[in-house]
Short mmCIF file of C-alpha atoms and ligand atoms in Angstrom, two decimals:
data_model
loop_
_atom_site.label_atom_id
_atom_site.label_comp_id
_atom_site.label_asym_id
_atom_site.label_seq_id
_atom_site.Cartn_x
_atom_site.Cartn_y
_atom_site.Cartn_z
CA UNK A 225 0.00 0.00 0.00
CA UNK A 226 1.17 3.23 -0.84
CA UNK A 227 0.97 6.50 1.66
CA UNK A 228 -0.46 8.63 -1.40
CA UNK A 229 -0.80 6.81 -4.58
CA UNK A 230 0.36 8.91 -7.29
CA UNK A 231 0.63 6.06 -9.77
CA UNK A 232 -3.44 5.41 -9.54
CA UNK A 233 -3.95 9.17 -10.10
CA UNK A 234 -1.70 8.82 -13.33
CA UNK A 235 -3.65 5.82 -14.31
CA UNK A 236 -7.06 7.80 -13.82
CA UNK A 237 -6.23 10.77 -15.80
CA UNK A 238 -3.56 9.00 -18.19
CA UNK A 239 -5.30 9.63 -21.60
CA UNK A 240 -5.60 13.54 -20.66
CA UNK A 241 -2.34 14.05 -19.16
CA UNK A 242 -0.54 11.84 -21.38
CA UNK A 243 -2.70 15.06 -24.30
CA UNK A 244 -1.55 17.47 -22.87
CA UNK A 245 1.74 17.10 -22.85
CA UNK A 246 1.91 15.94 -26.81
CA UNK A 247 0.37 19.29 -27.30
CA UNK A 248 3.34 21.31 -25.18
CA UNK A 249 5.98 18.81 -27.36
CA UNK A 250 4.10 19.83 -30.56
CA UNK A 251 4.42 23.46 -30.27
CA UNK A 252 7.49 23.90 -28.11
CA UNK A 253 6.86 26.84 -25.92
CA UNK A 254 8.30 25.17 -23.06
CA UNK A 255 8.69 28.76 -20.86
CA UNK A 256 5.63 30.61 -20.20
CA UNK A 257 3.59 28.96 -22.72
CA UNK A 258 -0.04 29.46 -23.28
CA UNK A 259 -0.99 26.69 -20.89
CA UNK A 260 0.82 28.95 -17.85
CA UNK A 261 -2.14 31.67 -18.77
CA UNK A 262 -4.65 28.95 -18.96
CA UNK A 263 -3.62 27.25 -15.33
CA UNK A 264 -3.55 31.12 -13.80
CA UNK A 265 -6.85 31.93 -14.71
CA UNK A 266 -8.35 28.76 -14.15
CA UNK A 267 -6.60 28.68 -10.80
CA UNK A 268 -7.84 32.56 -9.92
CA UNK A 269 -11.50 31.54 -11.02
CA UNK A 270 -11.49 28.80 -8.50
CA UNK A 271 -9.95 30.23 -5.69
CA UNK A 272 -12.72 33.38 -6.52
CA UNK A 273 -9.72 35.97 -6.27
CA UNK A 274 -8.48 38.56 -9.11
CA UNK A 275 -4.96 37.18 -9.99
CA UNK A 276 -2.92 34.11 -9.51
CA UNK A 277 0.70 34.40 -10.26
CA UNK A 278 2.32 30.89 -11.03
CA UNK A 279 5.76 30.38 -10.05
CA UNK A 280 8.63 27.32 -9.77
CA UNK A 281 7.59 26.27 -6.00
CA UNK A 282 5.93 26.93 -2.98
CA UNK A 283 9.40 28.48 -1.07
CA UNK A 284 9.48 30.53 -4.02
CA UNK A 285 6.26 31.52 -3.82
CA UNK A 286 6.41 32.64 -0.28
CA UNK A 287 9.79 33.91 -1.13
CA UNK A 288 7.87 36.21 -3.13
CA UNK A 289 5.34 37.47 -1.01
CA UNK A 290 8.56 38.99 1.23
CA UNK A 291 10.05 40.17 -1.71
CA UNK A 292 6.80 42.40 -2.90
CA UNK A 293 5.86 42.98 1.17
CA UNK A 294 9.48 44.28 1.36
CA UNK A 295 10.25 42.37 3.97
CA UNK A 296 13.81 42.72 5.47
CA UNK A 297 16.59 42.62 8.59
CA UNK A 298 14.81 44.41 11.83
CA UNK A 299 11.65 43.13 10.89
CA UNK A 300 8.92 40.36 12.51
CA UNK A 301 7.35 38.10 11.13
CA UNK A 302 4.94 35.60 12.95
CA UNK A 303 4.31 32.71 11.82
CA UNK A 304 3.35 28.47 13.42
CA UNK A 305 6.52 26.65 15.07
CA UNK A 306 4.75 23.75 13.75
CA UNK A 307 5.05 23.70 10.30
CA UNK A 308 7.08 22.62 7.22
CA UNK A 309 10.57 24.64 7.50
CA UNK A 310 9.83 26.64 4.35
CA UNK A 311 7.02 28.60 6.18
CA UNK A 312 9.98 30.04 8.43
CA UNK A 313 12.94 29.82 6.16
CA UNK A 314 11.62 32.58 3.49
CA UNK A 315 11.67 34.96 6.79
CA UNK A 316 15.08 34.20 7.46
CA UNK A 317 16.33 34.47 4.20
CA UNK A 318 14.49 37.90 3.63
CA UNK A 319 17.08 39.27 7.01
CA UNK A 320 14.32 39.06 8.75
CA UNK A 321 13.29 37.71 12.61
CA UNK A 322 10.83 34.57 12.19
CA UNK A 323 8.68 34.96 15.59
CA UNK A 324 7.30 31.27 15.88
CA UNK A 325 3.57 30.78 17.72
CA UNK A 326 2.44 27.90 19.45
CA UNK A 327 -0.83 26.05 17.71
CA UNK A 328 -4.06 25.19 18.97
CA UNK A 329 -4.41 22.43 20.12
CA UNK A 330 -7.69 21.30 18.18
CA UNK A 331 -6.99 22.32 14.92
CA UNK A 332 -2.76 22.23 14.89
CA UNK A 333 -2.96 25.53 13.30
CA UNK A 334 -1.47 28.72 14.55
CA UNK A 335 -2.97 29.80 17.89
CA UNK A 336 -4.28 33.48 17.67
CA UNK A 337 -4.17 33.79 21.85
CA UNK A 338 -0.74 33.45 21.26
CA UNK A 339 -0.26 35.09 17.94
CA UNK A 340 -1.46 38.29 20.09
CA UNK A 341 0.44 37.86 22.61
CA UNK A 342 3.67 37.42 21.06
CA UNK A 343 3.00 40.69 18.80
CA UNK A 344 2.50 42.62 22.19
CA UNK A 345 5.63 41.10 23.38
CA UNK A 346 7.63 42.06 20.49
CA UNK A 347 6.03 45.91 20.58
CA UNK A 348 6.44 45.69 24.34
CA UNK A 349 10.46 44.80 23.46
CA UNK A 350 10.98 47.54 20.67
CA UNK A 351 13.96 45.67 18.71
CA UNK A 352 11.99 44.56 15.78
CA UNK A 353 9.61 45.96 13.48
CA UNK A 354 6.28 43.86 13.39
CA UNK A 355 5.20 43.71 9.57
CA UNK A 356 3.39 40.48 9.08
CA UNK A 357 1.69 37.24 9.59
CA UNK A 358 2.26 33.74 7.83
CA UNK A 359 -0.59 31.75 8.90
CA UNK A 360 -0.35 27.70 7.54
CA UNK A 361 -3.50 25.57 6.38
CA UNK A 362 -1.90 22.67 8.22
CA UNK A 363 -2.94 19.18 6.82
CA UNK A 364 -5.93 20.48 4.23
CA UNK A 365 -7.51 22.37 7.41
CA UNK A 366 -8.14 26.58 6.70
CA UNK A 367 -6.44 28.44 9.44
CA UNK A 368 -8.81 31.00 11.80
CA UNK A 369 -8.77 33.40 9.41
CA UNK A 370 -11.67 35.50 11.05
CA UNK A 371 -9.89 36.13 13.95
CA UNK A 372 -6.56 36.35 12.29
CA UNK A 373 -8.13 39.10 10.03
CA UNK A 374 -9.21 41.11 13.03
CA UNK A 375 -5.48 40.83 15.09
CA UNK A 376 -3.38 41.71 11.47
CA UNK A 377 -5.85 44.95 11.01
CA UNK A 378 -5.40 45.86 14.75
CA UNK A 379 -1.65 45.72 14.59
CA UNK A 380 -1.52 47.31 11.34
CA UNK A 381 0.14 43.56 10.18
CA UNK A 382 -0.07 42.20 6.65
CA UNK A 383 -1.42 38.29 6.24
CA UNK A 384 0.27 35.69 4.36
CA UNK A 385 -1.98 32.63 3.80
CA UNK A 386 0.33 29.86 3.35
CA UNK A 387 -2.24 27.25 1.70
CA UNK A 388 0.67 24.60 0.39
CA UNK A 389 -1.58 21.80 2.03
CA UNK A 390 -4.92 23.65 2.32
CA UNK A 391 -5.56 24.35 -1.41
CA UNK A 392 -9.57 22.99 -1.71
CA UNK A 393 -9.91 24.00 1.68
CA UNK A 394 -12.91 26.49 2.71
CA UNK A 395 -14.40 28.55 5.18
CA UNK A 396 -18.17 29.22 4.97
CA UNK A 397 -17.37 28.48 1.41
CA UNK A 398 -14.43 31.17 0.83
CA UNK A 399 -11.58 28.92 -0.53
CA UNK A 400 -8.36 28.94 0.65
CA UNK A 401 -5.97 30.38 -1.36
CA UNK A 402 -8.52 33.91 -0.90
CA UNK A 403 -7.48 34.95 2.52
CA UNK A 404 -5.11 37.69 3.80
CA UNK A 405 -3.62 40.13 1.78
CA UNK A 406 -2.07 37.30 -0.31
CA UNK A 407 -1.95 33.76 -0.57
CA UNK A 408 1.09 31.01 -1.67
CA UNK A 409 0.23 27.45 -2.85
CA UNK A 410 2.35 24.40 -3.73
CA UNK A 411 2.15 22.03 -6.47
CA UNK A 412 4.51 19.53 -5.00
CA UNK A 413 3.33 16.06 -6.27
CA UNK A 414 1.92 14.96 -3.02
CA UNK A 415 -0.24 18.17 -2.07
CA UNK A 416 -3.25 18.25 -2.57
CA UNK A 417 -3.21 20.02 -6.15
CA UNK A 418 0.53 18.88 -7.43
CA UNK A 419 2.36 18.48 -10.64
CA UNK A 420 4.90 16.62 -11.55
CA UNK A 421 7.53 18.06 -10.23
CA UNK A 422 8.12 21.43 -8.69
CA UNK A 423 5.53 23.93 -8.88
CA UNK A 424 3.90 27.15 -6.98
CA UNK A 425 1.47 29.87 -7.21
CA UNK A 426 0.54 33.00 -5.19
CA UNK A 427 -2.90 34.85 -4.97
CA UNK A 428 -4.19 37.99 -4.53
CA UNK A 429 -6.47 40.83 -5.11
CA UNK A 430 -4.20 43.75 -5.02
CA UNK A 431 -3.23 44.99 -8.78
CA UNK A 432 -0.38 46.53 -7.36
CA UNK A 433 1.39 43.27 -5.72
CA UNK A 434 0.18 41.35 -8.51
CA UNK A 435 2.25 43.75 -10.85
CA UNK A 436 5.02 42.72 -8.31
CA UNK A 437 4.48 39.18 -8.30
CA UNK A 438 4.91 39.26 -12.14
CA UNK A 439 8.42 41.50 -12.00
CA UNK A 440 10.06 39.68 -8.78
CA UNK A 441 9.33 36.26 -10.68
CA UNK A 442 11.03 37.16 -13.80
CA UNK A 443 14.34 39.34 -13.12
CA UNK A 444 12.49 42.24 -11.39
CA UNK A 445 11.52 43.16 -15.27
CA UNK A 446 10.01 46.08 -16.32
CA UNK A 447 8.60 45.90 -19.84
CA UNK A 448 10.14 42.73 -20.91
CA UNK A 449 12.82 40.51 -19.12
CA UNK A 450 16.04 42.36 -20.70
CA UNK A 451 13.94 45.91 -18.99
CA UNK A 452 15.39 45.05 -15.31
CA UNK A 453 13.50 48.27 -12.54
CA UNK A 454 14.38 45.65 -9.73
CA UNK A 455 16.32 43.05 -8.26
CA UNK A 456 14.29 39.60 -8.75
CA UNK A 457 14.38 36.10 -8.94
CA UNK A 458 14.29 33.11 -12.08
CA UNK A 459 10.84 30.96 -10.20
CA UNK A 460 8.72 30.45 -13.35
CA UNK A 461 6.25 27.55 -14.05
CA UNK A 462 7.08 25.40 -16.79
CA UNK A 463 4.80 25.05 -19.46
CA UNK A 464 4.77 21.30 -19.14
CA UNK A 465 3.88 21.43 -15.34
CA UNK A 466 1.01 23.73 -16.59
CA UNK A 467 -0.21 21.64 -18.79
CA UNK A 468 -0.42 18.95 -16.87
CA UNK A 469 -1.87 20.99 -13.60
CA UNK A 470 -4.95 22.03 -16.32
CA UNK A 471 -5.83 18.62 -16.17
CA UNK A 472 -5.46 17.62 -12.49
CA UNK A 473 -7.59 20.72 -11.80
CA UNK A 474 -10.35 19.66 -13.62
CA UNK A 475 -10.70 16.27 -11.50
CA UNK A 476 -9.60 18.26 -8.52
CA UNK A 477 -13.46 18.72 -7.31
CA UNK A 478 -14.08 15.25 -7.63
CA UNK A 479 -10.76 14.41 -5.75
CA UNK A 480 -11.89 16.30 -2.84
CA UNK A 481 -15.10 15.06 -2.60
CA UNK A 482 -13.31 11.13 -2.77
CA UNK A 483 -11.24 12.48 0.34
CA UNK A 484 -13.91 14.17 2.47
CA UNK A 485 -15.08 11.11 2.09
CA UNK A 486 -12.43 9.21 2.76
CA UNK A 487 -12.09 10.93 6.05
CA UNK A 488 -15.24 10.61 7.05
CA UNK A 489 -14.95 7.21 7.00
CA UNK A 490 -11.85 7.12 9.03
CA UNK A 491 -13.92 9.28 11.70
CA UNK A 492 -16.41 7.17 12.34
CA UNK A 493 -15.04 3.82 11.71
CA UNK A 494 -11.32 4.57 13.24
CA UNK A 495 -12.08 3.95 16.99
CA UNK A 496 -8.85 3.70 18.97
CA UNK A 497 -7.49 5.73 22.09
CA UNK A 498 -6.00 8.80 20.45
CA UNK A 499 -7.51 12.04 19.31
CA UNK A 500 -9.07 12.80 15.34
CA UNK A 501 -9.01 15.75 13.43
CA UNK A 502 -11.15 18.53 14.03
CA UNK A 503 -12.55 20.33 11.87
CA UNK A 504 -14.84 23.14 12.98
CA UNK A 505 -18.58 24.44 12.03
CA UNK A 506 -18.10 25.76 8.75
CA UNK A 507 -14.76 25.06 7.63
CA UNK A 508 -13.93 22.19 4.78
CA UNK A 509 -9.92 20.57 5.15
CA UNK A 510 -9.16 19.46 1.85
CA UNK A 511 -7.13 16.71 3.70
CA UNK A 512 -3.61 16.94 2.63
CA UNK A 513 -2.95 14.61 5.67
CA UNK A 514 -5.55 12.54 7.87
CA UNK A 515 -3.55 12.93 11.12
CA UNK A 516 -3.87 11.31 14.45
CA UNK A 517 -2.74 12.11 17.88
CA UNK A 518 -1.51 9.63 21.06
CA UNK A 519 1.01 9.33 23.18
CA UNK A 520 1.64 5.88 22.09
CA UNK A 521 2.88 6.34 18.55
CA UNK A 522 5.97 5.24 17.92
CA UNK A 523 4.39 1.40 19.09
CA UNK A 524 1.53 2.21 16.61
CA UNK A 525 3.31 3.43 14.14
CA UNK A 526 5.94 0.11 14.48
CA UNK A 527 2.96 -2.05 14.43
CA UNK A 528 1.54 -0.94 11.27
CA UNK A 529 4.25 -0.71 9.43
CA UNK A 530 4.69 -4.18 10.40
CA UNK A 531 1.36 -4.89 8.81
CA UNK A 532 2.15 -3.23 5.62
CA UNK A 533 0.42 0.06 6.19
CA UNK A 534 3.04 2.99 6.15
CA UNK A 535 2.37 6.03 8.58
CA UNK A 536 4.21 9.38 7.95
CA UNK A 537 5.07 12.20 11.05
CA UNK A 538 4.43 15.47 10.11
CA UNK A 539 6.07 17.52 11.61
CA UNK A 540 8.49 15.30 14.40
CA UNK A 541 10.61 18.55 14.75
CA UNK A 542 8.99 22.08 15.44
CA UNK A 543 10.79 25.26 13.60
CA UNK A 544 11.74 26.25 17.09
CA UNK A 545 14.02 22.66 17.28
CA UNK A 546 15.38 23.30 14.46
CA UNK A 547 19.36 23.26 14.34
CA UNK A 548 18.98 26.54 11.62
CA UNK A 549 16.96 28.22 14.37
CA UNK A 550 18.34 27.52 17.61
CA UNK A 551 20.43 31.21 17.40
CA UNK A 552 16.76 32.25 18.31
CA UNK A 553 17.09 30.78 21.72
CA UNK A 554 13.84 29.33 22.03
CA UNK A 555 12.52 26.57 24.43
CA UNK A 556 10.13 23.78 24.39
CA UNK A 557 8.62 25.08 27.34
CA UNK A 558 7.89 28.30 24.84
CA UNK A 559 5.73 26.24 22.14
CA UNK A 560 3.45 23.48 24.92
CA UNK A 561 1.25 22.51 22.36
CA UNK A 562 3.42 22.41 19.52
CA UNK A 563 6.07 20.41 21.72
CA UNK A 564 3.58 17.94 22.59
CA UNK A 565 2.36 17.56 19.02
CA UNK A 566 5.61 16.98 18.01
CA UNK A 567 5.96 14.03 19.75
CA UNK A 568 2.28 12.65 19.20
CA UNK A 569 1.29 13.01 15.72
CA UNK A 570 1.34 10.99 12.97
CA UNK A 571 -0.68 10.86 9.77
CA UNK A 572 -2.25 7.69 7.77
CA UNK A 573 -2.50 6.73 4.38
CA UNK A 574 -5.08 9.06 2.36
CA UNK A 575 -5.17 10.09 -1.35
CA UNK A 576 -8.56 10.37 -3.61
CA UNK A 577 -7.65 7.07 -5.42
CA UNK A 578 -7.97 4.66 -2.30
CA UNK A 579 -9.09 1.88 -2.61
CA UNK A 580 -11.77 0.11 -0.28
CA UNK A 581 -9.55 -2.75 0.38
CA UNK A 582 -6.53 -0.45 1.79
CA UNK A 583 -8.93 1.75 3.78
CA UNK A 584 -10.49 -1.84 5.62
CA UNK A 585 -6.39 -2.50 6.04
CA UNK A 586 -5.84 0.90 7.36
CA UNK A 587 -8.48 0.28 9.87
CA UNK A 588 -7.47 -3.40 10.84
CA UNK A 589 -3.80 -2.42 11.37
CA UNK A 590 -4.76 0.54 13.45
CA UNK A 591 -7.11 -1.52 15.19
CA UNK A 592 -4.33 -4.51 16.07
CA UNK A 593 -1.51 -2.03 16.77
CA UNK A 594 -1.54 -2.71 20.21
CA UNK A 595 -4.23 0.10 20.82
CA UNK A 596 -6.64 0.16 23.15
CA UNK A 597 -10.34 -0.30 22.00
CA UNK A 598 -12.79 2.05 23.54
C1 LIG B 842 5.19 22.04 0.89
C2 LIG B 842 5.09 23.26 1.69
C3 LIG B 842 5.77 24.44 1.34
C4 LIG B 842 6.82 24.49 0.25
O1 LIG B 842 6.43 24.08 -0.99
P1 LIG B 842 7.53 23.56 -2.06
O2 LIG B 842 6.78 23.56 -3.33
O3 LIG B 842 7.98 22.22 -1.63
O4 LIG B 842 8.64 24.57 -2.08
C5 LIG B 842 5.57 25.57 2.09
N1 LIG B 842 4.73 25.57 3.14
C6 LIG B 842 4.06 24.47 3.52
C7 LIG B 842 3.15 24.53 4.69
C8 LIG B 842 4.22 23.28 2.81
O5 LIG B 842 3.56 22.17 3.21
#
């Protein structure tokens, strides 16, 4: 069994994919071809926001969104300890101070108690300049973006909307990928929406950092690429990856609806002693990972993989453990939840494509790994 089956996508959409890239071959625009246009609108239209800017990944992406936020040394920017690195790492690279936030404990995403808290602290300090927030759609699930909203106007802070796993996500049916001031995607094979190799996006509604987006991508051009007004980057989509993201969009609905199922099912049929996702009134994950909690997980985890069901950690090291952060001087003792999640979480198979068969082997493995059966 595989953790996401990529190769049973393939074999779903074959015929299409398999199109679409004859017709890149056949007329040989390989860089910004007219299937890059295509994928941006397409991708705007369902997101329900006025641009989307494709790029080469989702670093880049958020890379980006420092880049046209200006973001630089003697600044702060908040963002989850419990994420993937790259949500902190763009900060860092930008000279700025990454200001990490413990989660909630519910939904694993970043905690906006604390978020406040930490931006009082850092006003209260006066060494760094707070300019924004990077809030994570961690495994499919929408951040709080309704109170987030409220704490980045009261602060006079911009938000970043890092929706690399929660692309299909929605709350009270306002996709992900439309909230804060801009949002950054990934089309990484395994996320939710990925290509077939490295791929990004951002979004936004603001014609002026769209303008940006479009310069900072391409050599900080001005009217064409050999016009250079600013320093930029080289983080452009290939054509190919396009192509083939036109068609994985276009079963994307019916993806989501096979995992929303798919979880579902693991909801009500999974009954061990750990804790399930959460998803609150009104909000849709689009399930990037189906991840469980206990404080027995390593056994669990042994057990199944015994079995032949392979379990994934994400994440087994906060950004605040991280070797590249530790200058920051942080503590476990900073980040409880996030430092207990750490050590507790770990995610099960789930991919649109799964068969009924794996999901009754998921279940039995879980079931025999030594867990107790309420
Ligand atoms: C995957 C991921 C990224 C980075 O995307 P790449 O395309 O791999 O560069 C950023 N943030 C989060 C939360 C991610 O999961």
């Amino acid at each position: 069994m595989q953790f996401i089956d990529l190769a049973a996508q393939y074999k779903h959409l074959k015929q299409r994919i398999d199109q679409r890239i004859q017709t890149v071959l056949d007329h040989g625009n390989y860089i910004m071809g007219p299937e890059v246009e295509e994928l941006e609108i397409k991708l705007a239209e369902y997101v329900g926001v006025k641009h989307c800017i494709s790029c080469a990944n989702g670093t880049d992406a958020l890379q980006l969104a420092m880049m046209v936020l200006d973001i630089k040394p003697g600044d702060a920017v908040f963002c989850p300890t419990f994420t993937f690195f790259a949500t902190a790492e763009v900060v860092a690279y930008a000279g700025a101070t990454p200001v990490f936030v413990d989660s909630d404990e519910r939904t694993f995403n970043i905690c906006p108690k604390d978020l406040e808290r930490r931006i009082q602290q850092v006003i209260a300090e006066g060494k760094l300049t707070p300019r924004a927030i990077i809030a994570v759609d961690l495994f499919g699930l929408p951040a709080n973006y309704l109170e987030l909203e409220k704490i980045a106007a009261k602060y006079n802070l911009k938000l970043i909307e890092d929706a690399a796993q929660g692309f299909g996500g929605e709350i009270n049916g306002k996709r992900a990928g439309s909230f804060g001031d801009m949002a950054t995607t990934s089309f990484f094979p395994a996320k939710p929406l990925g290509c077939y190799g490295d791929g990004g996006a951002v979004f936004t509604n603001s014609d002026e950092y769209a303008a940006l987006f479009r310069s900072y991508r391409v050599h900080g051009k001005g009217k064409d690429k050999y016009d250079n007004v600013r320093i930029g980057v080289n983080s452009r989509l290939d054509t190919l990856q396009a192509a083939i993201l036109l068609e994985k969009l276009a079963e994307f609905p019916q993806e989501l609806v096979n995992r929303n199922r798919l979880a579902a099912l693991y909801s009500t049929q999974l009954t061990g002693n750990y804790l399930k996702p959460h998803i609150p009134q009104g909000y849709t994950s689009s399930w990037a990972q189906y991840t469980l909690v206990s404080d027995n997980r390593d056994a669990i985890m042994a057990s199944c993989k015994e079995q032949g069901v392979p379990t994934m950690i994400y994440y087994g090291t906060c950004m605040h453990q991280q070797t590249a952060f530790s200058a920051l001087g942080y503590t476990d003792a900073d980040f409880p939840t996030a430092s207990k999640l750490a050590k507790q979480v770990f995610s099960i198979p789930m991919h649109p494509y799964m068969a009924e068969a794996s999901f009754v082997s998921v279940l039995e493995a879980l079931a025999k790994s030594g867990v107790e059966i309420q």
